[in-house]
Short mmCIF file of C-alpha atoms and ligand atoms in Angstrom, two decimals:
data_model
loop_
_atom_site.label_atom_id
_atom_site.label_comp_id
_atom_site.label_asym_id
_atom_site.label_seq_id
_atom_site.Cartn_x
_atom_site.Cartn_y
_atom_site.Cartn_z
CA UNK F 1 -9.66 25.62 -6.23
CA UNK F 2 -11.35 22.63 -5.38
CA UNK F 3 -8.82 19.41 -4.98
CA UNK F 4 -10.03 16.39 -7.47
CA UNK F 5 -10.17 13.16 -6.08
CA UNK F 6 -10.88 10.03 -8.37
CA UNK F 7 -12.55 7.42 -6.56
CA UNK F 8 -12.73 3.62 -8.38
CA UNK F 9 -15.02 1.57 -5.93
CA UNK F 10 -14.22 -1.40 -8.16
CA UNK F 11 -16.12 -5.35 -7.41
CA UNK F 12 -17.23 -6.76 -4.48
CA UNK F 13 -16.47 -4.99 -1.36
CA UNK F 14 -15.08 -2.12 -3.36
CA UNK F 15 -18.36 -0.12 -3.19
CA UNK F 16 -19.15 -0.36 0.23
CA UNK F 17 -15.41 0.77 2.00
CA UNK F 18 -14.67 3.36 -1.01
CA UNK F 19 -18.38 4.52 0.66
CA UNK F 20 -16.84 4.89 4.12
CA UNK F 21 -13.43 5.99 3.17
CA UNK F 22 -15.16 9.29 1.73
CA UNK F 23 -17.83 9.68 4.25
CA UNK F 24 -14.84 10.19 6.55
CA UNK F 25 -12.92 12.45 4.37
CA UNK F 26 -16.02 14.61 3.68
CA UNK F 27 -15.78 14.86 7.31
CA UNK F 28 -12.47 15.62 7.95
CA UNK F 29 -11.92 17.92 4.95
CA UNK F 30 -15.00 19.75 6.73
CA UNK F 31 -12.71 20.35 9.72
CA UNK F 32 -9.59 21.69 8.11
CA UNK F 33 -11.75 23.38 5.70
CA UNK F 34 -10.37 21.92 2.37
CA UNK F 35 -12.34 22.28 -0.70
CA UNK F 36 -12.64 18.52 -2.11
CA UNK F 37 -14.21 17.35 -5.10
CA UNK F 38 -14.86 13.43 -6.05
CA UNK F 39 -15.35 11.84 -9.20
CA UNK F 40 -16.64 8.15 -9.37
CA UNK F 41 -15.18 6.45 -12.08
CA UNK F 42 -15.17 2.63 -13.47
CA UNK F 43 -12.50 -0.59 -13.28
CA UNK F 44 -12.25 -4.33 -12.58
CA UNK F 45 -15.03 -6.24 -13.04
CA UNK F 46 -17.27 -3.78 -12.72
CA UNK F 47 -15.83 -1.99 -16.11
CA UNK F 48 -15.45 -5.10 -18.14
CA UNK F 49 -19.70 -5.67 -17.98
CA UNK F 50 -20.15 -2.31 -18.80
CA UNK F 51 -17.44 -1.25 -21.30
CA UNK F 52 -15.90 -4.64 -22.25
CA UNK F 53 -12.31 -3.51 -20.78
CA UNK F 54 -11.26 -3.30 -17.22
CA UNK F 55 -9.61 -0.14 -17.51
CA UNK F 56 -11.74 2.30 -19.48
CA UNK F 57 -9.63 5.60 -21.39
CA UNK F 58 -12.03 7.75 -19.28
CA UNK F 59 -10.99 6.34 -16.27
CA UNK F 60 -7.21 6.72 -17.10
CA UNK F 61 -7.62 10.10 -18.13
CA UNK F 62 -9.39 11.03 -15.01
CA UNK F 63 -6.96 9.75 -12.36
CA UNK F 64 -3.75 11.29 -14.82
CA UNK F 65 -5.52 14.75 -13.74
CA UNK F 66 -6.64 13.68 -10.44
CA UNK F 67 -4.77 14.84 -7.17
CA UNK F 68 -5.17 11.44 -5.61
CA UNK F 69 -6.95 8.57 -5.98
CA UNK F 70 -8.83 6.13 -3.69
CA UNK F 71 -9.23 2.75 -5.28
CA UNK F 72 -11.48 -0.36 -3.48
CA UNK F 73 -10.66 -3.46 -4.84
CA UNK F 74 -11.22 -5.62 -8.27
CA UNK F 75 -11.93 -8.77 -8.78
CA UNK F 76 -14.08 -11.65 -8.19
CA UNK F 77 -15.59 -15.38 -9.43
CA UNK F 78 -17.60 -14.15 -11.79
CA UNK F 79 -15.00 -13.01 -14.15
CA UNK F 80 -12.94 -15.86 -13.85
CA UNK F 81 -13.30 -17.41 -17.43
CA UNK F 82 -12.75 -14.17 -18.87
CA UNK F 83 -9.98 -14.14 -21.05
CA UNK F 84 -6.46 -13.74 -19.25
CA UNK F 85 -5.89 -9.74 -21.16
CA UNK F 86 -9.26 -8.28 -19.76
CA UNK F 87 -9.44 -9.72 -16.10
CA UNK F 88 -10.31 -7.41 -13.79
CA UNK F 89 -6.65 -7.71 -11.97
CA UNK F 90 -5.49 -6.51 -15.25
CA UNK F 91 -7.16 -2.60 -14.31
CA UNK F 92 -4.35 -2.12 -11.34
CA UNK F 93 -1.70 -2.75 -13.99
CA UNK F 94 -3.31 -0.80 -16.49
CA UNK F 95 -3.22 2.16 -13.80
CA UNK F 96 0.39 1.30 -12.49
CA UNK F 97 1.95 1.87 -15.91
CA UNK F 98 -0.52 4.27 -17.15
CA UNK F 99 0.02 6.67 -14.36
CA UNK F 100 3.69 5.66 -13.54
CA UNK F 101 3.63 4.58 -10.05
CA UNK F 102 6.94 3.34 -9.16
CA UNK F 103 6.61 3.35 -5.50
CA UNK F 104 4.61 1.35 -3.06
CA UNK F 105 4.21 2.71 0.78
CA UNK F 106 3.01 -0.24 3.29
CA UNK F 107 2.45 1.33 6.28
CA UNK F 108 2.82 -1.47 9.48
CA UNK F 109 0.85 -0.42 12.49
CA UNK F 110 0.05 -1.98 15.40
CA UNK F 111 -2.11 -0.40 17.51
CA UNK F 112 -2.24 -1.71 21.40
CA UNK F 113 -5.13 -2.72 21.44
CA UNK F 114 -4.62 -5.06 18.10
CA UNK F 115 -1.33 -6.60 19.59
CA UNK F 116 -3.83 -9.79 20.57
CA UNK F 117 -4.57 -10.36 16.52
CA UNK F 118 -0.70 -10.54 15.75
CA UNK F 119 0.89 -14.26 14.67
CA UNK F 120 3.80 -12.66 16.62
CA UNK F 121 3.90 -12.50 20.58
CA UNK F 122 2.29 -9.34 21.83
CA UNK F 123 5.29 -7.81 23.52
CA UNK F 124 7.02 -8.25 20.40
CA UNK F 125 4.76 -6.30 18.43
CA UNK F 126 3.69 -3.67 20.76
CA UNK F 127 5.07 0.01 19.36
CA UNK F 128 5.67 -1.60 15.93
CA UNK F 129 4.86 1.31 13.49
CA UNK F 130 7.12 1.09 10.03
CA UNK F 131 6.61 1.74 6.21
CA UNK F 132 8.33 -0.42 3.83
CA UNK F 133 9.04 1.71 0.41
CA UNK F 134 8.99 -0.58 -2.31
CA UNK F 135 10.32 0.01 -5.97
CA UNK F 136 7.64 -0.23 -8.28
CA UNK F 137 8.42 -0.88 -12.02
CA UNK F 138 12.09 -1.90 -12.38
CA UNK F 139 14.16 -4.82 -11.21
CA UNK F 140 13.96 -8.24 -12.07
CA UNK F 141 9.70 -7.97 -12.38
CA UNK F 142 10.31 -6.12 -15.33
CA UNK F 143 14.16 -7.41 -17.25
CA UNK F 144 14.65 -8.96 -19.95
CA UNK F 145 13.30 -13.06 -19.44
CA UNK F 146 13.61 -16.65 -21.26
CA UNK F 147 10.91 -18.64 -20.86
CA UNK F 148 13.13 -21.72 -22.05
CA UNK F 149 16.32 -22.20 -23.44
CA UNK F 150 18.84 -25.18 -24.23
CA UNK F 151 22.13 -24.62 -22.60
CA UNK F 152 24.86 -27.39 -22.58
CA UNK F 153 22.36 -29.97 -23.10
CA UNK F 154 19.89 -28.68 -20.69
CA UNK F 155 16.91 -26.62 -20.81
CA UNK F 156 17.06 -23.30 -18.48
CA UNK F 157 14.72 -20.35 -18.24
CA UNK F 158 16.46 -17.27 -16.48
CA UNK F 159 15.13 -13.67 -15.65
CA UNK F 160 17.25 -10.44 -15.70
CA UNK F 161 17.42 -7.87 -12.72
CA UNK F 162 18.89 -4.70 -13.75
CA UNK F 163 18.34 -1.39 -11.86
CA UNK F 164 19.91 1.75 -13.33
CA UNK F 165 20.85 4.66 -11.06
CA UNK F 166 18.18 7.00 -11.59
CA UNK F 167 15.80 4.43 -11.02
CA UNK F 168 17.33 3.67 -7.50
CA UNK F 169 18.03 8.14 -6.41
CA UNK F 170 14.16 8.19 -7.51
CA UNK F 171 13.19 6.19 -5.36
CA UNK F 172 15.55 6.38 -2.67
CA UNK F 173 14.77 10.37 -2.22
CA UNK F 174 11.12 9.33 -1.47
CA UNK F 175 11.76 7.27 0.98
CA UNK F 176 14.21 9.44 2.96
CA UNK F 177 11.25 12.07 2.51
CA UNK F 178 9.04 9.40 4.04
CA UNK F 179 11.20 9.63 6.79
CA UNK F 180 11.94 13.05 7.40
CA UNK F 181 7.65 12.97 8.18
CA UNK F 182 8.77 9.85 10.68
CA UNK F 183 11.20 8.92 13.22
CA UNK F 184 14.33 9.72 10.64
CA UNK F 185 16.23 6.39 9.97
CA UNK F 186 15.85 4.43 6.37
CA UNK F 187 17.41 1.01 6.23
CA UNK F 188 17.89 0.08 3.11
CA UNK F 189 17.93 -3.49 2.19
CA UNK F 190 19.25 -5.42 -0.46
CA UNK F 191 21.90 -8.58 -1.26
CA UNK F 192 24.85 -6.28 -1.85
CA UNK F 193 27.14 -9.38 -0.17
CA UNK F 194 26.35 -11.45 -3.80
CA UNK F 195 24.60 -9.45 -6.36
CA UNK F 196 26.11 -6.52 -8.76
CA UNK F 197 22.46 -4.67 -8.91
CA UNK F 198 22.41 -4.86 -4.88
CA UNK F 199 25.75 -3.36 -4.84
CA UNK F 200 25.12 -0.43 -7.45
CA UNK F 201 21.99 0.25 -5.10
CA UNK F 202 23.94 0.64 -1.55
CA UNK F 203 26.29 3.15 -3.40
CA UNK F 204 23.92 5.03 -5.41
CA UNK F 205 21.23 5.39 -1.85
CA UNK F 206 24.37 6.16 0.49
CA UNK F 207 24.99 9.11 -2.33
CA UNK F 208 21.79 10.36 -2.09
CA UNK F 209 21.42 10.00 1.88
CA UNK F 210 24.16 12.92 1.77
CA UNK F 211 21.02 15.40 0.75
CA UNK F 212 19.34 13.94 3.73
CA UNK F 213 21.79 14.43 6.96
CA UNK F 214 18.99 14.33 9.16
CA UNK F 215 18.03 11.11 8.41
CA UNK F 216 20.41 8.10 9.13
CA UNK F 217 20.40 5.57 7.00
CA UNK F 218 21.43 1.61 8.15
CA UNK F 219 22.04 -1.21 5.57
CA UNK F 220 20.61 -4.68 5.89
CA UNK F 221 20.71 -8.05 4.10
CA UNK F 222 17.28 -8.96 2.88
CA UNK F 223 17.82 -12.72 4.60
CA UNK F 224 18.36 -10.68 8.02
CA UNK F 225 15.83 -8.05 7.55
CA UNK F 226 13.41 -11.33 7.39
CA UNK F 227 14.36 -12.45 10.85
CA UNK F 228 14.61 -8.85 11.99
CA UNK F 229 10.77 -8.26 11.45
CA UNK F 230 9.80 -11.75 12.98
CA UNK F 231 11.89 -11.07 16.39
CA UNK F 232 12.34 -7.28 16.57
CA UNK F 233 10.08 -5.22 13.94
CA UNK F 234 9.38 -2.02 16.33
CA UNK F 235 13.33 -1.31 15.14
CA UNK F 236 12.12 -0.40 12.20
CA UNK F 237 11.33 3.20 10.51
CA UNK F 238 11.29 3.23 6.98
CA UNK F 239 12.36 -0.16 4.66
CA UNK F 240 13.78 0.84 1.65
CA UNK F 241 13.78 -1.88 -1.27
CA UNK F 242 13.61 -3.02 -4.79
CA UNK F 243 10.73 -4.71 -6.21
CA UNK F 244 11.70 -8.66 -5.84
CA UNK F 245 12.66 -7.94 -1.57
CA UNK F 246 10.02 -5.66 -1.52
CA UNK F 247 7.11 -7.66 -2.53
CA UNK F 248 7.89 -10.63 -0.01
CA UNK F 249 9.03 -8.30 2.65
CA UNK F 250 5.91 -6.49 2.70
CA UNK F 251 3.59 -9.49 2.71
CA UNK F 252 5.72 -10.75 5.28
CA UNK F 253 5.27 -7.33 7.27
CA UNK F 254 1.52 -7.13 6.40
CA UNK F 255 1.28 -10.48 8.50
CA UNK F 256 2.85 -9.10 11.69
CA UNK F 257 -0.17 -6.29 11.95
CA UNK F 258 -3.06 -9.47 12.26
CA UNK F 259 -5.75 -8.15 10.17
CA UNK F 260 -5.88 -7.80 6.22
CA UNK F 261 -8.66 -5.81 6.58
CA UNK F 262 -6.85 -2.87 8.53
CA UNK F 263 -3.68 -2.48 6.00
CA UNK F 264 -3.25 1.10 3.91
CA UNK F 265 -1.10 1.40 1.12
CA UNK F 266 -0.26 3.81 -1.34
CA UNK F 267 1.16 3.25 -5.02
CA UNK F 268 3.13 7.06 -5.48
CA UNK F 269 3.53 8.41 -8.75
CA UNK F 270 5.23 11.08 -10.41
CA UNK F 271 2.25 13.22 -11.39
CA UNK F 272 -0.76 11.81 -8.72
CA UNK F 273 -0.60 8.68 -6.82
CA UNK F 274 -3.43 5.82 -5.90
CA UNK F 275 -4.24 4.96 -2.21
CA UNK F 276 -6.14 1.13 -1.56
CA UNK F 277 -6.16 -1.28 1.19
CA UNK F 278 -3.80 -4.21 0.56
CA UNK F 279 -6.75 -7.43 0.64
CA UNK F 280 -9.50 -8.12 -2.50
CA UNK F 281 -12.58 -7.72 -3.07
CA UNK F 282 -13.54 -10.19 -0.46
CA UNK F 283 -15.97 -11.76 -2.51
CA UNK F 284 -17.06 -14.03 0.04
CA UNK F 285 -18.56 -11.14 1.78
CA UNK F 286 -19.62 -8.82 -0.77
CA UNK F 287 -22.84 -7.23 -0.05
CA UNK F 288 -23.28 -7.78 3.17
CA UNK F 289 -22.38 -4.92 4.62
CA UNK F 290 -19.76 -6.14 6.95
CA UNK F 291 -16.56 -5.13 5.75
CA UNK F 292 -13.99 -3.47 7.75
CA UNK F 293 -13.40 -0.29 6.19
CA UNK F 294 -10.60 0.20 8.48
CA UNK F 295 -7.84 -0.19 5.47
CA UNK F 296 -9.65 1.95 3.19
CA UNK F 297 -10.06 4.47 5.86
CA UNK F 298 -6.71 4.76 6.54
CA UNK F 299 -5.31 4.47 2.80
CA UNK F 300 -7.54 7.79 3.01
CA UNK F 301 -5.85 9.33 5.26
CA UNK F 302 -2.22 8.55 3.32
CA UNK F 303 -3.65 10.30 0.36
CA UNK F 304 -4.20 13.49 2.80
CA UNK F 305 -0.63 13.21 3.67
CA UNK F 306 1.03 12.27 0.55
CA UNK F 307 -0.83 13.69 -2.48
CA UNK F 308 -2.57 17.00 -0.41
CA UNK F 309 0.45 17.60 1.97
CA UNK F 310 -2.07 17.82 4.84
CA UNK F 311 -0.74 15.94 7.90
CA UNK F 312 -3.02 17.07 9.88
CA UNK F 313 -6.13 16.19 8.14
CA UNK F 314 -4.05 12.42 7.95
CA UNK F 315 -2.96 12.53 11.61
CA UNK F 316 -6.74 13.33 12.56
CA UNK F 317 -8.09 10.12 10.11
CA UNK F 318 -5.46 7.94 11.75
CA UNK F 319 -6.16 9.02 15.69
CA UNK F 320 -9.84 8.56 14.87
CA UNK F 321 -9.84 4.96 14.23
CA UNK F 322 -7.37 4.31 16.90
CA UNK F 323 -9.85 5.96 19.19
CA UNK F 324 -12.49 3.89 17.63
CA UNK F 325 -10.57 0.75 18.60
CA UNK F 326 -9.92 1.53 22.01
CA UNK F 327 -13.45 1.93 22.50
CA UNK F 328 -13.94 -1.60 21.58
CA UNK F 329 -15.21 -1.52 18.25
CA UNK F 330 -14.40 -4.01 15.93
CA UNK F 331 -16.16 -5.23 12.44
CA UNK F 332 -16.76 -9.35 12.34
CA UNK F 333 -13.56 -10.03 11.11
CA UNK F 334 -11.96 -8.88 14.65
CA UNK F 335 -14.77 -9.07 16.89
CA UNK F 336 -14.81 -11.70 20.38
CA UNK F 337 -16.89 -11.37 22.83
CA UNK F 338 -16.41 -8.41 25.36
CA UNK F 339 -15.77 -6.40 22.26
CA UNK F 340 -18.43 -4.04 20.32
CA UNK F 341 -19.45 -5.29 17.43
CA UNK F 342 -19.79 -3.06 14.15
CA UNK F 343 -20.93 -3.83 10.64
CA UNK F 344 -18.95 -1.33 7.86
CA UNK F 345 -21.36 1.43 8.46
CA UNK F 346 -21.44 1.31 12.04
CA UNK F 347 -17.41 0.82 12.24
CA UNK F 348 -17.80 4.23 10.03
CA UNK F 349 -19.73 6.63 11.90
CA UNK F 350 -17.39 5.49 14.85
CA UNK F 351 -14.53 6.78 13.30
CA UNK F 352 -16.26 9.74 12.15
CA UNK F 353 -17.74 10.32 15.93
CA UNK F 354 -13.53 10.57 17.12
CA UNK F 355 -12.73 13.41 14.00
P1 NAD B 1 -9.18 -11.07 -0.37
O1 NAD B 1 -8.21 -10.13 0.25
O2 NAD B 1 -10.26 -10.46 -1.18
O3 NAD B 1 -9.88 -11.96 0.78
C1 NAD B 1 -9.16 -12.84 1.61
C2 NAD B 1 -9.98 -13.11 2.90
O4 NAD B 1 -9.92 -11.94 3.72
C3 NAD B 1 -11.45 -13.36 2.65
O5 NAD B 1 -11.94 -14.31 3.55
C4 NAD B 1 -12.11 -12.02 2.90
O6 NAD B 1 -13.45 -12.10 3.32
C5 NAD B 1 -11.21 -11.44 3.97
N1 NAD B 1 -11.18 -9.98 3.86
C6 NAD B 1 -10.51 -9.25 2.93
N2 NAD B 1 -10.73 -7.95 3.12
C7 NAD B 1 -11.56 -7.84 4.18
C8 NAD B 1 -12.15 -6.74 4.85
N3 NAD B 1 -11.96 -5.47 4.47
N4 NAD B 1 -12.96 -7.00 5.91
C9 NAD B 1 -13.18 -8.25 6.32
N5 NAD B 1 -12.65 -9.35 5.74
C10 NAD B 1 -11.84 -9.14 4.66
O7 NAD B 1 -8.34 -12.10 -1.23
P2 NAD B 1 -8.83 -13.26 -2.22
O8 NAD B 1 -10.05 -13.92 -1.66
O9 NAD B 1 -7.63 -14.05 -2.50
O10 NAD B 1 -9.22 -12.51 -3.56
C11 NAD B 1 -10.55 -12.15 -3.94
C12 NAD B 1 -10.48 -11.36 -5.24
O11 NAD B 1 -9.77 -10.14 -5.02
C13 NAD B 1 -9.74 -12.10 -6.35
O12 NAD B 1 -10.42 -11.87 -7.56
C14 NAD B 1 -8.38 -11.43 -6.36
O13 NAD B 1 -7.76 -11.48 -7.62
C15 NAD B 1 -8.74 -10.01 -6.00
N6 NAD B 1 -7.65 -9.19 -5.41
C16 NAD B 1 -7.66 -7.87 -5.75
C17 NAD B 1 -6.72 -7.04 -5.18
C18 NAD B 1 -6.80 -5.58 -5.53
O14 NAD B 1 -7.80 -5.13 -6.05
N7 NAD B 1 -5.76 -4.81 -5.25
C19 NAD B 1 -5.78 -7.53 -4.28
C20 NAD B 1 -5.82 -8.91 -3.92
C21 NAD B 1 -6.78 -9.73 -4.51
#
């Protein structure tokens, strides 16, 4: 039976690298010989001009049966007065709790011939290839809150962070399955030197790291693990965090790769899970046809690995665009002279020419 895959192009950019990102699975599930099916289907921006609401029923209900889902981007100028409930940003929420995704895989990669594009120095970031596995929808994102209080004669707001156990083994299994498909080590990383929810978490992941013996699994303060990834991050395999260290961590890690437009993600759920590239919808750009596709490409190839259990099909996605680089291609964003330079479609049918 045919595999359904829900694809949201969303605003601005959206259409064009959801466009690539299938024109390069149609070609690798044309390889393997996998039996794909794709469904286009509304949100954002987009949605709210056509239905009034950035998250249509009919597109929920499509991605709660899809296999996987490959999502662009929302967003954009021309929906900025729109009240604060229907903005388009509001449609990745609306899919986050709708479909209960409660883990976030960043993938950091740095290809050699990238290293130039890092912040960091290039020997630093040579081999650096981690994910960071990031809890979802618990933690202090979602406690209890006060917006404003008096206490002894002052005001105070405070926010709660509370993580139960389940919430924690959930999430810690996946990522010591993340990195049973990797080089085997999870560091988990948390604050367990001051706070009770950091503590509960190191017990509760060194319980369930006993299912796992062939992974190891190292602890780290989150204040280190932030100077570990600016002067060593090729030590890393898999991060393992809560929401709060997660969030700042991964933006932090995002930085160290030198391109927005080449960063996968994938938001895993319990029944299907949603694969985008971290940036917008690049507004700025929209339309032109100049995109790098790269991130969507890739966030392609984690839905063939996560959500259809094909690692090939994944490894093949992810060798072709490293080929592609090393034969100088680059979209605007990257491109200096001595390089080849690629608008999205072009970047595209490169990739597709290494599968
Ligand atoms: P952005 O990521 O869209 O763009 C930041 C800069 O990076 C821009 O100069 C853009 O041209 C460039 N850029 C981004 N992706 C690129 C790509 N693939 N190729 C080449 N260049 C690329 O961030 P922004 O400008 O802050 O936000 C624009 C809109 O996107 C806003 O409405 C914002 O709310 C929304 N947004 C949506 C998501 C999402 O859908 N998940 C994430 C972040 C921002």
């Amino acid at each position: 039976m045919a595999k359904k895959i829900v694809v949201i192009p969303g605003d601005g950019i959206g259409e064009e690298i959801t466009n690539s990102a299938v024109a390069v699975m149609k070609r690798v599930a044309e390889r393997f010989s996998l039996d794909l099916e794709y469904e286009y289907k509304d949100a954002g921006g987009t949605a709210y001009d056509k239905f009034g609401v950035p998250l249509p029923e009919d597109t929920l209900n499509a991605c709660k049966s899809a296999d996987g889902i490959l999502f662009g981007a929302v967003g954009g100028d021309k929906w900025d007065n729109v009240e604060p409930a229907l903005r388009p940003e509001k449609a990745i929420l609306g899919l986050r709790k709708g479909l209960g995704l409660y883990a976030n895989l960043r993938p950091v990669k740095v290809a050699d011939s990238l290293t130039e594009y890092s912040p960091l120095k290039p020997e630093l970031v040579k081999g650096v290839d981690l994910v960071i596995v990031r809890e979802l929808v618990g933690g202090i994102y979602f406690g209890e809150k006060c917006e404003s209080e008096q206490h002894n004669g002052a005001e105070r707001a405070w926010d709660l962070e509370n993580y139960s156990v389940p919430e924690v083994q959930r999430i810690a299994r996946l990522a010591f399955e993340t990195a049973k498909l990797r080089r085997g080590v999870v560091t988990s990383v948390d604050k367990a030197n001051v706070l009770a929810t950091s503590r509960l978490w190191r017990r509760t992941v060194a319980q369930v790291a006993k299912e796992y013996p062939e992974v190891e699994l190292k602890n780290l303060y989150v204040d280190n693990t932030a100077m570990q990834l600016a002067v060593r991050p090729a030590q890393f395999d898999v991060i393992l965090t809560g929401n709060l260290f997660g969030d700042i961590l991964s933006d932090e890690a995002a930085v160290i790769g030198g391109s927005i437009g080449m960063m996968p993600s994938a938001s895993i759920g319990e029944l299907t899970s949603l694969y985008e590239p971290i940036h917008g919808s690049a507004p700025d750009i929209a339309g032109k046809g100049i995109a790098n596709p790269v991130g969507t490409i890739l966030s392609a190839a984690m839905l063939f690995r996560y959500s259809l259990k094909e690692e090939q099909a994944a490894v093949a996605i992810e060798q072709a665009v490293d080929k592609a680089l090393n034969q100088g291609w680059r979209t605007a964003d990257l491109w200096h002279e001595g390089l080849k330079k690629a608008d999205t479609d072009t970047m595209t049918q490169a990739v597709i020419d290494c599968i």
